[in-house]
PDB file of C-alpha atoms in Angstrom:
ATOM      1  CA  MET A   1    -122.556  79.661  16.414  1.00 50.00           C
ATOM      2  CA  ALA A   2    -118.852  78.970  16.604  1.00 54.00           C
ATOM      3  CA  ALA A   3    -116.948  78.878  13.390  1.00 54.00           C
ATOM      4  CA  HIS A   4    -114.451  76.119  12.857  1.00 53.00           C
ATOM      5  CA  VAL A   5    -111.543  76.812  10.514  1.00 52.00           C
ATOM      6  CA  LEU A   6    -109.612  73.859   9.142  1.00 52.00           C
ATOM      7  CA  HIS A   7    -105.927  74.478   8.444  1.00 53.00           C
ATOM      8  CA  SER A   8    -104.114  72.175   6.073  1.00 53.00           C
ATOM      9  CA  GLU A   9    -100.867  70.964   7.562  1.00 61.00           C
ATOM     10  CA  GLN A  10     -97.978  72.102   5.348  1.00 59.00           C
ATOM     11  CA  PRO A  11     -94.458  70.755   5.828  1.00 59.00           C
ATOM     12  CA  ALA A  12     -91.905  73.163   7.258  1.00 60.00           C
ATOM     13  CA  PHE A  13     -89.508  72.413   4.420  1.00 56.00           C
ATOM     14  CA  SER A  14     -89.593  72.491   0.660  1.00 59.00           C
ATOM     15  CA  PHE A  15     -87.896  70.301  -1.888  1.00 60.00           C
ATOM     16  CA  GLN A  16     -88.148  73.137  -4.411  1.00 64.00           C
ATOM     17  CA  GLN A  17     -86.107  75.676  -2.443  1.00 65.00           C
ATOM     18  CA  ALA A  18     -82.533  75.307  -1.211  1.00 60.00           C
ATOM     19  CA  PRO A  19     -81.993  75.475   2.563  1.00 61.00           C
ATOM     20  CA  GLN A  20     -81.098  78.925   3.834  1.00 64.00           C
ATOM     21  CA  THR A  21     -78.705  80.003   6.558  1.00 64.00           C
ATOM     22  CA  ALA A  22     -79.538  82.585   9.211  1.00 62.00           C
ATOM     23  CA  ALA A  23     -78.041  85.242   6.947  1.00 64.00           C
ATOM     24  CA  GLY A  24     -80.306  84.202   4.082  1.00 63.00           C
ATOM     25  CA  GLN A  25     -77.553  82.536   2.068  1.00 66.00           C
ATOM     26  CA  PRO A  26     -77.888  79.039   0.583  1.00 63.00           C
ATOM     27  CA  THR A  27     -76.338  76.244   2.625  1.00 63.00           C
ATOM     28  CA  GLN A  28     -73.631  74.431   0.687  1.00 64.00           C
ATOM     29  CA  HIS A  29     -72.925  70.800   1.453  1.00 69.00           C
ATOM     30  CA  SER A  30     -69.499  69.712   0.230  1.00 74.00           C
ATOM     31  CA  PHE A  31     -66.890  67.040   0.838  1.00 79.00           C
ATOM     32  CA  TYR A  32     -63.308  68.029   1.625  1.00 84.00           C
ATOM     33  CA  PRO A  33     -61.001  65.117   0.782  1.00 89.00           C
ATOM     34  CA  TYR A  34     -57.962  66.176   2.809  1.00 90.00           C
ATOM     35  CA  THR A  35     -56.962  66.447   6.441  1.00 92.00           C
ATOM     36  CA  ASP A  36     -53.711  67.445   8.092  1.00 94.00           C
ATOM     37  CA  ASN A  37     -52.481  64.732  10.440  1.00 95.00           C
ATOM     38  CA  GLY A  38     -49.667  66.809  11.934  1.00 94.00           C
ATOM     39  CA  GLY A  39     -46.149  65.658  12.696  1.00 95.00           C
ATOM     40  CA  SER A  40     -42.804  66.806  11.336  1.00 97.00           C
ATOM     41  CA  THR A  41     -39.864  65.373   9.433  1.00 97.00           C
ATOM     42  CA  LEU A  42     -36.376  66.569   8.593  1.00 96.00           C
ATOM     43  CA  GLY A  43     -33.404  65.438   6.549  1.00 96.00           C
ATOM     44  CA  ILE A  44     -29.694  66.272   6.595  1.00 96.00           C
ATOM     45  CA  SER A  45     -27.114  65.005   4.093  1.00 94.00           C
ATOM     46  CA  GLY A  46     -23.437  64.686   4.900  1.00 90.00           C
ATOM     47  CA  ASP A  47     -20.181  63.162   3.706  1.00 89.00           C
ATOM     48  CA  GLY A  48     -21.151  59.587   2.888  1.00 90.00           C
ATOM     49  CA  PHE A  49     -24.473  59.509   4.736  1.00 93.00           C
ATOM     50  CA  THR A  50     -27.987  60.945   4.819  1.00 95.00           C
ATOM     51  CA  ILE A  51     -30.158  61.102   7.929  1.00 96.00           C
ATOM     52  CA  LEU A  52     -33.938  61.401   7.797  1.00 97.00           C
ATOM     53  CA  ALA A  53     -35.995  61.679  10.952  1.00 96.00           C
ATOM     54  CA  GLY A  54     -39.626  62.116  11.923  1.00 96.00           C
ATOM     55  CA  ASP A  55     -41.871  61.951  14.953  1.00 96.00           C
ATOM     56  CA  THR A  56     -44.511  59.252  15.360  1.00 96.00           C
ATOM     57  CA  ARG A  57     -47.571  61.234  16.481  1.00 96.00           C
ATOM     58  CA  LEU A  58     -50.700  61.186  14.288  1.00 96.00           C
ATOM     59  CA  THR A  59     -53.273  63.878  15.073  1.00 95.00           C
ATOM     60  CA  SER A  60     -56.565  65.269  13.860  1.00 93.00           C
ATOM     61  CA  GLY A  61     -57.169  68.683  15.323  1.00 90.00           C
ATOM     62  CA  TYR A  62     -56.745  68.387  19.086  1.00 91.00           C
ATOM     63  CA  ASN A  63     -57.125  64.589  19.035  1.00 94.00           C
ATOM     64  CA  ILE A  64     -54.228  62.110  19.018  1.00 94.00           C
ATOM     65  CA  LEU A  65     -55.260  59.193  16.796  1.00 94.00           C
ATOM     66  CA  THR A  66     -52.161  57.092  17.468  1.00 95.00           C
ATOM     67  CA  ARG A  67     -48.790  57.553  19.095  1.00 95.00           C
ATOM     68  CA  TYR A  68     -46.948  55.323  16.619  1.00 94.00           C
ATOM     69  CA  ALA A  69     -47.437  56.307  12.990  1.00 94.00           C
ATOM     70  CA  PRO A  70     -44.171  55.983  11.024  1.00 95.00           C
ATOM     71  CA  LYS A  71     -43.414  58.750   8.543  1.00 96.00           C
ATOM     72  CA  LEU A  72     -40.194  57.224   7.152  1.00 97.00           C
ATOM     73  CA  PHE A  73     -40.244  54.344   4.661  1.00 96.00           C
ATOM     74  CA  ARG A  74     -37.556  52.376   2.843  1.00 95.00           C
ATOM     75  CA  ILE A  75     -37.894  52.339  -0.935  1.00 95.00           C
ATOM     76  CA  GLY A  76     -36.840  49.434  -3.146  1.00 89.00           C
ATOM     77  CA  GLY A  77     -34.657  46.646  -1.850  1.00 85.00           C
ATOM     78  CA  HIS A  78     -35.699  43.021  -1.508  1.00 85.00           C
ATOM     79  CA  GLY A  79     -38.700  41.492   0.197  1.00 81.00           C
ATOM     80  CA  PRO A  80     -41.238  43.052   2.545  1.00 82.00           C
ATOM     81  CA  GLU A  81     -38.447  44.341   4.820  1.00 84.00           C
ATOM     82  CA  HIS A  82     -36.757  46.165   1.898  1.00 84.00           C
ATOM     83  CA  GLU A  83     -33.391  44.521   2.568  1.00 85.00           C
ATOM     84  CA  GLY A  84     -30.484  46.269   0.867  1.00 84.00           C
ATOM     85  CA  SER A  85     -32.436  49.461   0.216  1.00 88.00           C
ATOM     86  CA  LYS A  86     -30.353  52.652   0.036  1.00 90.00           C
ATOM     87  CA  ILE A  87     -33.259  55.084  -0.414  1.00 94.00           C
ATOM     88  CA  VAL A  88     -35.616  56.413   2.260  1.00 96.00           C
ATOM     89  CA  LEU A  89     -38.782  58.472   1.748  1.00 97.00           C
ATOM     90  CA  SER A  90     -40.324  60.672   4.434  1.00 97.00           C
ATOM     91  CA  VAL A  91     -43.887  61.969   4.076  1.00 97.00           C
ATOM     92  CA  VAL A  92     -45.848  64.308   6.324  1.00 97.00           C
ATOM     93  CA  GLY A  93     -49.283  65.886   5.913  1.00 95.00           C
ATOM     94  CA  PHE A  94     -52.251  63.653   5.035  1.00 95.00           C
ATOM     95  CA  ALA A  95     -51.249  60.201   6.288  1.00 95.00           C
ATOM     96  CA  ALA A  96     -53.382  58.247   3.789  1.00 96.00           C
ATOM     97  CA  ASP A  97     -51.904  60.107   0.817  1.00 96.00           C
ATOM     98  CA  GLY A  98     -48.426  59.623   2.250  1.00 96.00           C
ATOM     99  CA  ARG A  99     -48.896  55.885   2.457  1.00 96.00           C
ATOM    100  CA  ALA A 100     -50.351  55.725  -1.050  1.00 96.00           C
ATOM    101  CA  LEU A 101     -47.398  57.708  -2.421  1.00 97.00           C
ATOM    102  CA  GLN A 102     -44.906  55.453  -0.652  1.00 96.00           C
ATOM    103  CA  GLU A 103     -46.504  52.287  -2.007  1.00 95.00           C
ATOM    104  CA  ARG A 104     -46.607  53.652  -5.542  1.00 96.00           C
ATOM    105  CA  LEU A 105     -42.966  54.789  -5.531  1.00 96.00           C
ATOM    106  CA  ASP A 106     -41.839  51.505  -3.987  1.00 95.00           C
ATOM    107  CA  THR A 107     -43.652  49.563  -6.715  1.00 95.00           C
ATOM    108  CA  VAL A 108     -42.048  51.687  -9.446  1.00 95.00           C
ATOM    109  CA  CYS A 109     -38.558  51.141  -8.007  1.00 94.00           C
ATOM    110  CA  LYS A 110     -39.046  47.384  -7.689  1.00 93.00           C
ATOM    111  CA  MET A 111     -40.336  47.189 -11.273  1.00 94.00           C
ATOM    112  CA  TYR A 112     -37.210  49.077 -12.391  1.00 94.00           C
ATOM    113  CA  GLN A 113     -35.030  46.546 -10.585  1.00 92.00           C
ATOM    114  CA  TYR A 114     -36.942  43.642 -12.170  1.00 92.00           C
ATOM    115  CA  GLN A 115     -36.717  45.073 -15.705  1.00 94.00           C
ATOM    116  CA  HIS A 116     -33.110  46.338 -15.631  1.00 93.00           C
ATOM    117  CA  GLY A 117     -31.460  43.904 -13.250  1.00 90.00           C
ATOM    118  CA  LYS A 118     -30.082  46.620 -10.971  1.00 91.00           C
ATOM    119  CA  GLU A 119     -31.305  48.948  -8.271  1.00 92.00           C
ATOM    120  CA  ILE A 120     -32.494  52.410  -9.216  1.00 94.00           C
ATOM    121  CA  SER A 121     -30.158  55.288  -8.340  1.00 94.00           C
ATOM    122  CA  VAL A 122     -31.254  57.916  -5.851  1.00 95.00           C
ATOM    123  CA  HIS A 123     -31.140  60.584  -8.577  1.00 96.00           C
ATOM    124  CA  ALA A 124     -33.392  58.551 -10.901  1.00 95.00           C
ATOM    125  CA  CYS A 125     -35.732  57.767  -8.009  1.00 96.00           C
ATOM    126  CA  ALA A 126     -35.939  61.477  -7.155  1.00 96.00           C
ATOM    127  CA  GLN A 127     -36.897  62.315 -10.728  1.00 96.00           C
ATOM    128  CA  ARG A 128     -39.468  59.516 -10.822  1.00 96.00           C
ATOM    129  CA  LEU A 129     -41.052  60.780  -7.609  1.00 97.00           C
ATOM    130  CA  SER A 130     -41.345  64.219  -9.188  1.00 97.00           C
ATOM    131  CA  HIS A 131     -43.211  62.688 -12.145  1.00 97.00           C
ATOM    132  CA  ILE A 132     -45.607  60.823  -9.840  1.00 97.00           C
ATOM    133  CA  LEU A 133     -46.467  63.995  -7.942  1.00 97.00           C
ATOM    134  CA  TYR A 134     -46.822  66.065 -11.117  1.00 97.00           C
ATOM    135  CA  ASN A 135     -49.156  63.524 -12.708  1.00 96.00           C
ATOM    136  CA  LYS A 136     -51.500  64.025  -9.736  1.00 95.00           C
ATOM    137  CA  ARG A 137     -51.329  67.827  -9.846  1.00 94.00           C
ATOM    138  CA  PHE A 138     -55.092  68.263 -10.455  1.00 95.00           C
ATOM    139  CA  PHE A 139     -55.893  66.166  -7.365  1.00 94.00           C
ATOM    140  CA  PRO A 140     -52.517  66.200  -5.611  1.00 95.00           C
ATOM    141  CA  TYR A 141     -51.146  64.091  -2.826  1.00 96.00           C
ATOM    142  CA  TYR A 142     -51.506  66.317   0.251  1.00 96.00           C
ATOM    143  CA  VAL A 143     -47.989  65.627   1.542  1.00 96.00           C
ATOM    144  CA  GLN A 144     -44.579  67.203   1.895  1.00 96.00           C
ATOM    145  CA  ALA A 145     -42.023  64.628   0.789  1.00 97.00           C
ATOM    146  CA  ILE A 146     -38.286  64.367   1.420  1.00 97.00           C
ATOM    147  CA  LEU A 147     -36.201  61.702  -0.338  1.00 97.00           C
ATOM    148  CA  GLY A 148     -32.767  60.694   0.915  1.00 96.00           C
ATOM    149  CA  GLY A 149     -30.075  58.232  -0.084  1.00 95.00           C
ATOM    150  CA  ILE A 150     -26.500  57.746  -1.278  1.00 93.00           C
ATOM    151  CA  ASP A 151     -25.590  58.898  -4.794  1.00 92.00           C
ATOM    152  CA  GLU A 152     -23.253  57.270  -7.341  1.00 91.00           C
ATOM    153  CA  GLU A 153     -20.225  59.044  -5.837  1.00 91.00           C
ATOM    154  CA  GLY A 154     -20.942  57.771  -2.340  1.00 89.00           C
ATOM    155  CA  GLN A 155     -22.136  61.135  -1.046  1.00 91.00           C
ATOM    156  CA  GLY A 156     -25.330  61.836   0.828  1.00 92.00           C
ATOM    157  CA  ALA A 157     -28.201  63.076  -1.355  1.00 95.00           C
ATOM    158  CA  LEU A 158     -31.322  64.841  -0.117  1.00 96.00           C
ATOM    159  CA  TYR A 159     -34.274  66.023  -2.235  1.00 97.00           C
ATOM    160  CA  SER A 160     -37.248  68.066  -1.034  1.00 97.00           C
ATOM    161  CA  TYR A 161     -40.616  68.318  -2.821  1.00 97.00           C
ATOM    162  CA  ASP A 162     -43.761  70.384  -2.907  1.00 94.00           C
ATOM    163  CA  PRO A 163     -47.126  68.592  -3.418  1.00 93.00           C
ATOM    164  CA  VAL A 164     -47.076  68.995  -7.231  1.00 94.00           C
ATOM    165  CA  GLY A 165     -43.574  67.689  -7.933  1.00 93.00           C
ATOM    166  CA  SER A 166     -41.193  70.651  -7.883  1.00 95.00           C
ATOM    167  CA  TYR A 167     -37.991  69.501  -6.197  1.00 96.00           C
ATOM    168  CA  GLU A 168     -34.401  70.450  -5.482  1.00 96.00           C
ATOM    169  CA  ARG A 169     -31.329  68.909  -3.915  1.00 95.00           C
ATOM    170  CA  GLU A 170     -30.377  70.430  -0.576  1.00 94.00           C
ATOM    171  CA  TYR A 171     -28.105  69.919   2.408  1.00 92.00           C
ATOM    172  CA  CYS A 172     -31.026  69.985   4.831  1.00 94.00           C
ATOM    173  CA  ARG A 173     -34.797  70.433   4.896  1.00 96.00           C
ATOM    174  CA  ALA A 174     -37.608  70.333   7.464  1.00 96.00           C
ATOM    175  CA  ALA A 175     -41.274  69.679   6.681  1.00 96.00           C
ATOM    176  CA  GLY A 176     -44.566  69.428   8.511  1.00 94.00           C
ATOM    177  CA  ALA A 177     -46.238  71.153  11.428  1.00 94.00           C
ATOM    178  CA  ALA A 178     -43.049  72.264  13.199  1.00 94.00           C
ATOM    179  CA  SER A 179     -41.016  73.096  10.090  1.00 94.00           C
ATOM    180  CA  SER A 180     -41.179  76.809  10.927  1.00 94.00           C
ATOM    181  CA  LEU A 181     -39.479  75.992  14.239  1.00 95.00           C
ATOM    182  CA  ILE A 182     -36.902  73.488  12.969  1.00 96.00           C
ATOM    183  CA  MET A 183     -35.822  75.104   9.698  1.00 95.00           C
ATOM    184  CA  PRO A 184     -34.340  78.283  11.272  1.00 94.00           C
ATOM    185  CA  PHE A 185     -32.281  76.032  13.555  1.00 94.00           C
ATOM    186  CA  LEU A 186     -30.979  74.077  10.549  1.00 94.00           C
ATOM    187  CA  ASP A 187     -30.250  77.295   8.645  1.00 93.00           C
ATOM    188  CA  ASN A 188     -28.068  78.410  11.520  1.00 91.00           C
ATOM    189  CA  GLN A 189     -26.310  75.139  12.317  1.00 92.00           C
ATOM    190  CA  VAL A 190     -26.068  73.472   8.881  1.00 91.00           C
ATOM    191  CA  ASN A 191     -26.418  76.161   6.194  1.00 90.00           C
ATOM    192  CA  LEU A 192     -24.618  78.784   8.342  1.00 87.00           C
ATOM    193  CA  LYS A 193     -26.985  81.535   7.189  1.00 87.00           C
ATOM    194  CA  ASN A 194     -25.943  85.018   8.384  1.00 82.00           C
ATOM    195  CA  MET A 195     -22.871  83.534  10.044  1.00 80.00           C
ATOM    196  CA  TYR A 196     -19.565  85.360   9.602  1.00 80.00           C
ATOM    197  CA  GLU A 197     -15.937  84.618  10.393  1.00 77.00           C
ATOM    198  CA  PRO A 198     -14.875  85.966  13.811  1.00 75.00           C
ATOM    199  CA  GLY A 199     -13.270  89.386  13.555  1.00 67.00           C
ATOM    200  CA  SER A 200     -14.543  90.057  10.025  1.00 64.00           C
ATOM    201  CA  VAL A 201     -17.673  92.002  11.015  1.00 61.00           C
ATOM    202  CA  GLN A 202     -15.757  95.224  11.599  1.00 62.00           C
ATOM    203  CA  GLY A 203     -15.941  97.694   8.737  1.00 58.00           C
ATOM    204  CA  LEU A 204     -17.739  97.191   5.430  1.00 61.00           C
ATOM    205  CA  GLU A 205     -16.397  93.759   4.491  1.00 72.00           C
ATOM    206  CA  LYS A 206     -17.895  90.661   6.097  1.00 75.00           C
ATOM    207  CA  LYS A 207     -16.659  87.158   5.341  1.00 79.00           C
ATOM    208  CA  GLN A 208     -19.555  84.720   5.197  1.00 80.00           C
ATOM    209  CA  LEU A 209     -18.905  81.288   6.659  1.00 80.00           C
ATOM    210  CA  VAL A 210     -19.028  78.558   4.011  1.00 80.00           C
ATOM    211  CA  PRO A 211     -21.155  75.526   4.980  1.00 80.00           C
ATOM    212  CA  LYS A 212     -19.256  72.243   5.085  1.00 82.00           C
ATOM    213  CA  PRO A 213     -20.553  68.675   5.315  1.00 81.00           C
ATOM    214  CA  LEU A 214     -21.033  67.611   8.924  1.00 87.00           C
ATOM    215  CA  ASP A 215     -19.854  64.364  10.460  1.00 90.00           C
ATOM    216  CA  ARG A 216     -22.445  61.770  11.372  1.00 93.00           C
ATOM    217  CA  GLN A 217     -22.180  62.106  15.155  1.00 94.00           C
ATOM    218  CA  THR A 218     -22.710  65.874  15.028  1.00 93.00           C
ATOM    219  CA  THR A 219     -25.636  65.466  12.635  1.00 94.00           C
ATOM    220  CA  GLU A 220     -27.392  62.925  14.848  1.00 95.00           C
ATOM    221  CA  GLN A 221     -27.085  65.264  17.819  1.00 95.00           C
ATOM    222  CA  LEU A 222     -28.512  68.164  15.788  1.00 95.00           C
ATOM    223  CA  VAL A 223     -31.509  66.022  14.839  1.00 96.00           C
ATOM    224  CA  ARG A 224     -32.191  65.149  18.473  1.00 95.00           C
ATOM    225  CA  ASP A 225     -31.828  68.773  19.546  1.00 95.00           C
ATOM    226  CA  ALA A 226     -34.179  69.961  16.781  1.00 95.00           C
ATOM    227  CA  PHE A 227     -36.962  67.569  17.767  1.00 96.00           C
ATOM    228  CA  SER A 228     -36.423  68.096  21.499  1.00 95.00           C
ATOM    229  CA  SER A 229     -37.139  71.773  20.929  1.00 94.00           C
ATOM    230  CA  ALA A 230     -40.066  71.169  18.548  1.00 95.00           C
ATOM    231  CA  VAL A 231     -41.984  68.841  20.880  1.00 94.00           C
ATOM    232  CA  GLU A 232     -41.869  71.488  23.614  1.00 94.00           C
ATOM    233  CA  ARG A 233     -43.446  74.108  21.348  1.00 93.00           C
ATOM    234  CA  HIS A 234     -45.907  72.253  19.095  1.00 94.00           C
ATOM    235  CA  ILE A 235     -48.803  70.056  20.175  1.00 94.00           C
ATOM    236  CA  GLU A 236     -48.870  68.045  16.916  1.00 94.00           C
ATOM    237  CA  VAL A 237     -45.300  66.777  17.309  1.00 95.00           C
ATOM    238  CA  GLY A 238     -44.149  64.223  19.845  1.00 91.00           C
ATOM    239  CA  ASP A 239     -44.314  60.692  21.300  1.00 93.00           C
ATOM    240  CA  GLY A 240     -41.426  59.026  19.427  1.00 93.00           C
ATOM    241  CA  LEU A 241     -38.528  59.780  17.101  1.00 94.00           C
ATOM    242  CA  GLN A 242     -37.884  57.635  14.045  1.00 95.00           C
ATOM    243  CA  MET A 243     -34.401  58.117  12.576  1.00 92.00           C
TER     244      MET A 243
END
């Protein structure tokens, strides 16, 4: 007489035990709020002017999401076109955070103009941007920001930031995916790092070249040369140049 054995069907999973990986470790499901959208920006200040520039490519990994994503924004001024604005903000990194930071800083500057009856200075705007970034230090804006404008003495002013608000005034700065390619070029051509006067390298004494403010035409050509080189070497930089 054949014996019939009934097997109860048990589910292949359990709500009481965490899922395991092949190595026997628990599987962790988490949400990462940031992404790097590529691109690069740079800024150079000179005698009576400041130039900020950035490419227009927006990427996610090996995918190009759009070929026109501005990274430079006017701050303050009048109306939606920011007429009369003398301050420009560049942001690179996480595009959504960059846009949120730009909108917040623009609102602060327009409120200052409404309350005080005058436009905010580039120095005061730079300090206010530092406060905004520092206030978000526990969940920071995932961006590298550069702020440029004309100071009270009519000279070009350029400020660079880290994501939590530390900043300094500089002659030039590059940020973003190709910053490691562009910044050495700027150090050589603008900051004159490791550059010595001709004929002074013989013997023990070397006379270091002193950096001087560049004229606007030379600066514009340096910006074009920097990005022409970067787009040949980095896949996350390209398409258009906003300056």
